[in-house]
Amino acid sequence: MGLKFPIYLDHAATTPCDPRVVEAMLPFFTERYGNPGSRNHRFGWEAEEGVDTARQQVAALIGSDEKEVVFTSGATESNNIAIKGAAYMYERAPAGSGRPRGHIISAIHEHKAVLDPCKRLQKEGFDVTFLEPGSDGLITAEMVRGAMREDTILVTIMWANNEIGTINEIREIGALCHEREVIFHTDATQWVGKMPTDVGKDNVDLLSMSGHKIYGPKGVGALYVRRRKPRVRLQSLVDGGGQERGFRSGTLNVPGIVGLGKAAEIALQEMEQDGRRLLAMRTRLENAVTAALDVVQVNGHREKRLPQITNISFGFVEGESLMMAVKEIACSSGSACTSASLEPSYVLKALGVGDELAHSSLRLSLGRWTTDEQVDYAAEAIVKSVKKLRELSPLYDMHKEGIDLSKVEWAHH
Ligand code: PMP
């Protein structure tokens, strides 16, 4: 089969909806359109049935009880409900008392959907410690232990990082939190549906996930809220009809939820096989690139890494030129658009990657329908582009001649 362009290697940003998911959703738009809150007629019951099934499917994927699943509009909302909801519920000192309202532990390279709620809480009088990883991006239980205080109320550490794929020590961090009676939240958006998850064994109290990262629809997600040992309480942020045990009021997005459920069911069935295939393809991609080029580095932890993501930095090429050169590959760069300027990725910076190298990095993330042919094409296109760009680089010439560029004294104007 011929290749179609651009080749989509940005599955960590979002995934296409699985046709089986779309098929499951369709009747809930046009036929079973009832409000699951309508208790008096068949339309309501049918919608409720769809939601119940989805709740079971999501619960099965994460090893929880179905009563512990709260449907939301996505991982951003789940994170907000969990982090702010727990902070307000478990605060130790009242606002305005002059004492910290409570202590929270997170990390500097979390997703914005965790960082920004934490920063808001900081402004409101909570103390937040943002842990800093080493060059592998890993957050360990020891790091969390070192930051624990008497008044720590919440730890929020992502399961796997969305830019580099590094997998944190979730089970160990959870065990530590339970030992200290601290609530443990994890943003598992990139992890769930890709890797086996058991909120019981993994000692997680609150877990965020999203539909559109697991071949489900956008605008729907879930929050797992532990009901026993400990029973987690959250102050609600969205008040209204009291749906979802009061954690998230509002008429349920029934088609979206049904889609999320179906996506969860498929993920559970196909996870092992998909994971093996993706790992083999990712290895093929990384090998092809690193064998053909020097001055490249794969970012993140060597082993503790999601199988579908690779993040590679290329020395001696300019970031924007690299993106332009590989535009037939749809992927992410190590730059983020903040207002009008390009900022180097704060995740890569947290790992100690320099600004220049961060800009000239690519995140390639593979998915359910990625083929070997696509991966081979991508590797070849990247290698060719980097070589071509380096032909224009006097610095690369100097590097090849063995000149230590760190010792060169540049003229400053
Ligand atoms: N957390 C992580 C780790 C993510 O990768 C994303 C999506 N980029 C989100 C949160 C936000 O998810 P959603 O789009 O469902 O709000």
CSV table of C-alpha atoms in Angstrom, one decimal, residues 85-406:
chain,number,residue,atom,x,y,z
A,85,GLY,CA,-10.8,19.2,45.4
A,86,ALA,CA,-8.4,17.2,47.6
A,87,ALA,CA,-6.4,20.4,48.7
A,88,TYR,CA,-9.6,22.2,49.8
A,89,MET,CA,-10.9,19.1,51.6
A,90,TYR,CA,-7.8,18.1,53.5
A,91,GLU,CA,-6.4,21.6,54.2
A,92,ARG,CA,-4.7,21.9,57.6
A,93,ALA,CA,-5.0,25.6,58.3
A,94,PRO,CA,-7.7,28.1,57.3
A,95,ALA,CA,-6.9,30.6,54.5
A,96,GLY,CA,-5.7,33.8,56.0
A,97,SER,CA,-4.3,32.2,59.2
A,98,GLY,CA,-0.8,33.0,58.3
A,99,ARG,CA,0.1,29.3,58.3
A,100,PRO,CA,0.4,27.2,55.1
A,101,ARG,CA,-3.0,25.7,54.3
A,102,GLY,CA,-1.3,22.5,53.6
A,103,HIS,CA,1.7,21.1,51.7
A,104,ILE,CA,1.6,19.5,48.3
A,105,ILE,CA,4.3,17.6,46.4
A,106,SER,CA,4.5,17.6,42.6
A,107,ALA,CA,7.2,17.9,40.0
A,108,ILE,CA,8.5,20.6,37.7
A,109,HIS,CA,8.0,18.6,34.5
A,110,GLU,CA,4.4,17.6,35.0
A,111,HIS,CA,1.8,18.5,32.4
A,112,LYS,CA,0.4,22.0,32.6
A,113,ALA,CA,-2.9,20.5,33.6
A,114,VAL,CA,-1.2,19.6,36.9
A,115,LEU,CA,1.2,22.4,37.2
A,116,ASP,CA,-1.3,25.2,36.8
A,117,PRO,CA,-3.8,23.9,39.4
A,118,CYS,CA,-0.8,23.5,41.8
A,119,LYS,CA,0.3,27.0,41.1
A,120,ARG,CA,-3.2,28.4,41.7
A,121,LEU,CA,-3.2,26.6,45.1
A,122,GLN,CA,0.2,28.1,45.8
A,123,LYS,CA,-1.3,31.6,45.3
A,124,GLU,CA,-4.2,30.6,47.6
A,125,GLY,CA,-1.9,29.8,50.5
A,126,PHE,CA,-0.8,26.2,50.0
A,127,ASP,CA,2.9,25.3,50.0
A,128,VAL,CA,3.9,23.3,46.9
A,129,THR,CA,7.2,21.5,46.4
A,130,PHE,CA,8.0,20.9,42.8
A,131,LEU,CA,10.5,18.0,42.7
A,132,GLU,CA,13.3,18.2,40.1
A,133,PRO,CA,14.3,15.0,38.2
A,134,GLY,CA,17.7,14.0,37.1
A,135,SER,CA,18.6,13.7,33.4
A,136,ASP,CA,16.5,10.6,33.0
A,137,GLY,CA,13.3,12.5,34.0
A,138,LEU,CA,12.5,10.0,36.7
A,139,ILE,CA,10.7,10.8,40.0
A,140,THR,CA,11.4,8.2,42.6
A,141,ALA,CA,9.8,7.4,45.9
A,142,GLU,CA,13.0,8.5,47.6
A,143,MET,CA,12.6,12.0,46.1
A,144,VAL,CA,9.1,12.1,47.4
A,145,ARG,CA,10.1,10.8,50.8
A,146,GLY,CA,12.7,13.6,51.0
A,147,ALA,CA,10.1,16.2,50.4
A,148,MET,CA,7.4,14.9,52.8
A,149,ARG,CA,6.5,17.1,55.7
A,150,GLU,CA,4.2,16.8,58.7
A,151,ASP,CA,1.6,18.9,56.9
A,152,THR,CA,1.8,17.2,53.5
A,153,ILE,CA,-1.7,16.5,52.4
A,154,LEU,CA,-1.4,15.6,48.7
A,155,VAL,CA,1.2,14.1,46.3
A,156,THR,CA,0.5,14.4,42.6
A,157,ILE,CA,3.0,12.7,40.3
A,158,MET,CA,2.2,11.7,36.7
A,159,TRP,CA,2.4,8.0,35.8
A,160,ALA,CA,4.3,8.6,32.6
A,161,ASN,CA,5.5,11.8,31.0
A,162,ASN,CA,3.9,12.9,27.8
A,163,GLU,CA,7.0,14.3,26.2
A,164,ILE,CA,9.6,11.7,27.0
A,165,GLY,CA,7.6,8.7,28.1
A,166,THR,CA,9.6,8.2,31.4
A,167,ILE,CA,7.6,6.0,33.8
A,168,ASN,CA,7.7,7.2,37.5
A,169,GLU,CA,7.8,4.9,40.6
A,170,ILE,CA,4.1,5.1,41.1
A,171,ARG,CA,3.6,1.9,43.1
A,172,GLU,CA,6.4,2.9,45.5
A,173,ILE,CA,5.3,6.5,45.8
A,174,GLY,CA,1.7,5.3,46.5
A,175,ALA,CA,2.9,2.9,49.2
A,176,LEU,CA,4.8,5.8,50.8
A,177,CYS,CA,1.8,8.0,50.7
A,178,HIS,CA,-0.4,5.4,52.3
A,179,GLU,CA,2.1,4.9,55.0
A,180,ARG,CA,2.0,8.6,55.8
A,181,GLU,CA,-1.8,9.0,55.2
A,182,VAL,CA,-1.3,11.4,52.4
A,183,ILE,CA,-3.6,11.4,49.4
A,184,PHE,CA,-1.9,10.3,46.2
A,185,HIS,CA,-3.1,11.5,42.7
A,186,THR,CA,-1.5,10.4,39.4
A,187,ASP,CA,-2.1,11.9,36.0
A,188,ALA,CA,-2.2,8.7,34.1
A,189,THR,CA,-3.3,10.2,30.8
A,190,GLN,CA,-0.4,8.7,28.8
A,191,TRP,CA,-0.2,5.5,30.7
A,192,VAL,CA,-3.7,4.1,31.0
A,193,GLY,CA,-4.8,1.9,28.1
A,194,LYS,CA,-1.1,1.4,27.1
A,195,MET,CA,0.2,-0.4,30.2
A,196,PRO,CA,-1.4,-2.7,32.8
A,197,THR,CA,-3.0,-0.6,35.6
A,198,ASP,CA,-4.3,-1.8,38.9
A,199,VAL,CA,-5.2,1.1,41.2
A,200,GLY,CA,-5.3,-1.4,44.1
A,201,LYS,CA,-1.9,-2.9,43.8
A,202,ASP,CA,-0.4,0.4,42.5
A,203,ASN,CA,-1.6,2.2,45.6
A,204,VAL,CA,-3.3,5.1,43.8
A,205,ASP,CA,-6.0,7.1,45.4
A,206,LEU,CA,-6.9,9.4,42.5
A,207,LEU,CA,-6.2,8.8,38.8
A,208,SER,CA,-6.8,11.0,35.8
A,209,MET,CA,-7.3,9.6,32.3
A,210,SER,CA,-8.6,10.8,28.9
A,211,GLY,CA,-10.6,9.3,26.1
A,212,HIS,CA,-8.7,10.8,23.1
A,213,LYS,CA,-5.3,9.3,24.1
A,214,ILE,CA,-6.7,5.8,23.9
A,215,TYR,CA,-8.5,5.9,20.5
A,216,GLY,CA,-11.7,7.2,22.1
A,217,PRO,CA,-13.4,10.6,21.5
A,218,LYS,CA,-12.1,14.0,22.6
A,219,GLY,CA,-13.8,15.9,25.4
A,220,VAL,CA,-14.4,13.0,27.7
A,221,GLY,CA,-12.3,11.4,30.4
A,222,ALA,CA,-12.5,9.9,33.9
A,223,LEU,CA,-11.3,10.4,37.4
A,224,TYR,CA,-10.9,7.4,39.6
A,225,VAL,CA,-11.7,8.2,43.2
A,226,ARG,CA,-10.8,5.6,45.8
A,227,ARG,CA,-13.8,4.6,48.0
A,228,ARG,CA,-12.0,2.6,50.7
A,229,LYS,CA,-8.7,2.4,52.5
A,230,PRO,CA,-8.8,5.4,52.4
A,231,ARG,CA,-12.2,6.7,51.3
A,232,VAL,CA,-11.1,9.9,49.4
A,233,ARG,CA,-13.2,12.9,49.8
A,234,LEU,CA,-13.1,15.9,47.5
A,235,GLN,CA,-14.6,19.3,47.7
A,236,SER,CA,-16.7,19.7,44.5
A,237,LEU,CA,-15.7,22.4,42.0
A,238,VAL,CA,-18.7,22.1,39.7
A,239,ASP,CA,-22.0,22.3,41.6
A,240,GLY,CA,-25.4,21.5,40.2
A,241,GLY,CA,-27.5,18.4,39.7
A,242,GLY,CA,-25.3,16.2,41.8
A,243,GLN,CA,-24.4,13.8,39.0
A,244,GLU,CA,-21.3,11.5,39.4
A,245,ARG,CA,-21.7,11.3,43.2
A,246,GLY,CA,-21.6,15.1,43.4
A,247,PHE,CA,-18.0,15.2,42.2
A,248,ARG,CA,-19.0,16.5,38.8
A,249,SER,CA,-22.4,17.9,38.2
A,250,GLY,CA,-23.9,18.2,34.8
A,251,THR,CA,-25.8,16.0,32.3
A,252,LEU,CA,-23.5,13.2,31.3
A,253,ASN,CA,-22.0,13.2,27.8
A,254,VAL,CA,-23.5,9.9,27.0
A,255,PRO,CA,-22.1,9.2,23.5
A,256,GLY,CA,-18.7,10.3,24.7
A,257,ILE,CA,-18.8,8.2,27.8
A,258,VAL,CA,-20.0,5.2,25.7
A,259,GLY,CA,-17.0,5.8,23.4
A,260,LEU,CA,-14.6,6.1,26.3
A,261,GLY,CA,-15.9,2.8,27.6
A,262,LYS,CA,-15.6,1.0,24.3
A,263,ALA,CA,-12.1,2.4,23.9
A,264,ALA,CA,-11.2,1.1,27.3
A,265,GLU,CA,-12.5,-2.3,26.5
A,266,ILE,CA,-10.5,-2.5,23.3
A,267,ALA,CA,-7.4,-1.2,25.0
A,268,LEU,CA,-7.6,-3.9,27.6
A,269,GLN,CA,-8.0,-6.6,25.0
A,270,GLU,CA,-5.2,-5.4,22.7
A,271,MET,CA,-2.8,-3.8,25.1
A,272,GLU,CA,-0.3,-6.6,25.3
A,273,GLN,CA,-0.1,-7.2,21.6
A,274,ASP,CA,-0.1,-3.5,20.7
A,275,GLY,CA,2.6,-2.8,23.3
A,276,ARG,CA,4.9,-5.4,21.9
A,277,ARG,CA,4.4,-4.2,18.3
A,278,LEU,CA,4.9,-0.6,19.3
A,279,LEU,CA,8.1,-1.3,21.2
A,280,ALA,CA,9.5,-3.2,18.2
A,281,MET,CA,8.7,-0.4,15.9
A,282,ARG,CA,10.0,2.3,18.2
A,283,THR,CA,13.3,0.3,18.5
A,284,ARG,CA,13.5,0.1,14.8
A,285,LEU,CA,13.0,3.8,14.5
A,286,GLU,CA,15.5,4.7,17.1
A,287,ASN,CA,18.1,2.3,15.8
A,288,ALA,CA,17.8,3.6,12.2
A,289,VAL,CA,18.2,7.2,13.4
A,290,THR,CA,21.0,6.7,15.9
A,291,ALA,CA,23.0,4.3,13.6
A,292,ALA,CA,23.0,6.9,10.7
A,293,LEU,CA,23.7,10.0,12.7
A,294,ASP,CA,26.2,11.2,15.3
A,295,VAL,CA,25.4,13.8,18.0
A,296,VAL,CA,21.9,12.6,18.6
A,297,GLN,CA,20.5,11.7,22.0
A,298,VAL,CA,17.4,9.9,23.0
A,299,ASN,CA,15.8,11.7,25.9
A,300,GLY,CA,14.3,10.2,29.0
A,301,HIS,CA,15.0,7.0,31.0
A,302,ARG,CA,16.5,4.2,29.0
A,303,GLU,CA,14.3,1.4,30.2
A,304,LYS,CA,11.5,2.9,32.3
A,305,ARG,CA,9.8,4.4,29.3
A,306,LEU,CA,6.5,4.0,27.5
A,307,PRO,CA,6.9,1.9,24.3
A,308,GLN,CA,5.2,4.2,21.9
A,309,ILE,CA,7.1,7.5,22.5
A,310,THR,CA,10.6,8.5,21.5
A,311,ASN,CA,12.1,11.9,22.0
A,312,ILE,CA,15.3,12.6,20.1
A,313,SER,CA,17.6,15.6,20.1
A,314,PHE,CA,19.7,16.4,17.1
A,315,GLY,CA,22.9,18.5,17.7
A,316,PHE,CA,24.0,21.0,15.1
A,317,VAL,CA,20.7,21.6,13.5
A,318,GLU,CA,18.4,24.5,14.0
A,319,GLY,CA,15.0,23.6,15.5
A,320,GLU,CA,12.6,25.5,13.1
A,321,SER,CA,14.6,24.4,10.0
A,322,LEU,CA,14.3,20.8,11.2
A,323,MET,CA,10.6,21.0,11.7
A,324,MET,CA,10.3,22.5,8.2
A,325,ALA,CA,12.5,19.9,6.7
A,326,VAL,CA,10.4,17.0,8.1
A,327,LYS,CA,7.0,18.4,7.5
A,328,GLU,CA,5.7,15.3,5.9
A,329,ILE,CA,6.0,13.7,9.3
A,330,ALA,CA,3.4,15.0,11.7
A,331,CYS,CA,5.1,15.0,15.1
A,332,SER,CA,5.9,17.4,18.0
A,333,SER,CA,9.0,19.5,18.4
A,334,GLY,CA,10.9,20.4,21.6
A,335,SER,CA,9.5,23.9,21.3
A,336,ALA,CA,6.2,25.2,22.6
A,337,CYS,CA,4.4,28.2,21.4
A,338,THR,CA,3.9,30.6,24.2
A,339,SER,CA,2.1,33.7,23.0
A,340,ALA,CA,4.2,34.8,20.0
A,341,SER,CA,7.5,33.2,20.7
A,342,LEU,CA,8.9,29.7,20.7
A,343,GLU,CA,10.0,28.5,24.1
A,344,PRO,CA,12.2,25.4,24.6
A,345,SER,CA,10.3,22.6,26.2
A,346,TYR,CA,10.2,22.9,29.9
A,347,VAL,CA,10.2,19.2,30.2
A,348,LEU,CA,13.5,18.8,28.3
A,349,LYS,CA,14.9,21.8,30.3
A,350,ALA,CA,14.1,20.0,33.5
A,351,LEU,CA,16.2,17.1,32.3
A,352,GLY,CA,19.1,19.5,31.8
A,353,VAL,CA,18.8,19.6,28.0
A,354,GLY,CA,20.2,22.9,26.8
A,355,ASP,CA,17.9,25.4,25.0
A,356,GLU,CA,19.4,24.9,21.6
A,357,LEU,CA,19.2,21.1,21.8
A,358,ALA,CA,15.7,21.3,23.2
A,359,HIS,CA,14.6,23.3,20.1
A,360,SER,CA,16.1,20.7,17.8
A,361,SER,CA,14.3,17.8,19.3
A,362,LEU,CA,11.4,15.7,18.0
A,363,ARG,CA,8.8,13.7,19.8
A,364,LEU,CA,7.6,10.9,17.7
A,365,SER,CA,4.8,8.8,19.1
A,366,LEU,CA,3.5,5.7,17.4
A,367,GLY,CA,0.0,4.3,17.5
A,368,ARG,CA,-2.4,1.4,16.7
A,369,TRP,CA,-2.3,1.8,13.0
A,370,THR,CA,1.4,2.9,12.5
A,371,THR,CA,3.2,0.6,10.1
A,372,ASP,CA,6.8,-0.5,9.6
A,373,GLU,CA,6.7,1.2,6.3
A,374,GLN,CA,5.7,4.6,7.9
A,375,VAL,CA,8.4,4.2,10.5
A,376,ASP,CA,11.1,3.4,8.0
A,377,TYR,CA,10.1,6.4,5.9
A,378,ALA,CA,10.1,8.7,8.9
A,379,ALA,CA,13.6,7.5,10.0
A,380,GLU,CA,15.0,8.0,6.5
A,381,ALA,CA,13.4,11.4,6.1
A,382,ILE,CA,14.8,12.5,9.5
A,383,VAL,CA,18.3,11.2,8.7
A,384,LYS,CA,18.3,12.9,5.3
A,385,SER,CA,17.1,16.2,6.6
A,386,VAL,CA,19.5,16.3,9.5
A,387,LYS,CA,22.4,15.5,7.2
A,388,LYS,CA,21.4,18.2,4.8
A,389,LEU,CA,21.0,20.8,7.5
A,390,ARG,CA,24.4,19.9,8.9
A,391,GLU,CA,26.0,20.5,5.6
A,392,LEU,CA,25.1,24.1,6.1
A,393,SER,CA,26.5,24.2,9.7
A,394,PRO,CA,30.0,25.6,10.2
A,395,LEU,CA,29.7,24.5,13.8
A,396,TYR,CA,29.2,20.9,12.8
A,397,ASP,CA,32.3,21.1,10.6
A,398,MET,CA,34.3,22.4,13.5
A,399,HIS,CA,32.9,19.6,15.7
A,400,LYS,CA,34.0,17.0,13.1
A,401,GLU,CA,37.5,18.5,13.0
A,402,GLY,CA,37.7,17.8,16.7
A,403,ILE,CA,37.5,21.4,17.9
A,404,ASP,CA,36.0,21.5,21.4
A,405,LEU,CA,33.2,24.0,20.9
A,406,SER,CA,32.7,24.6,24.6
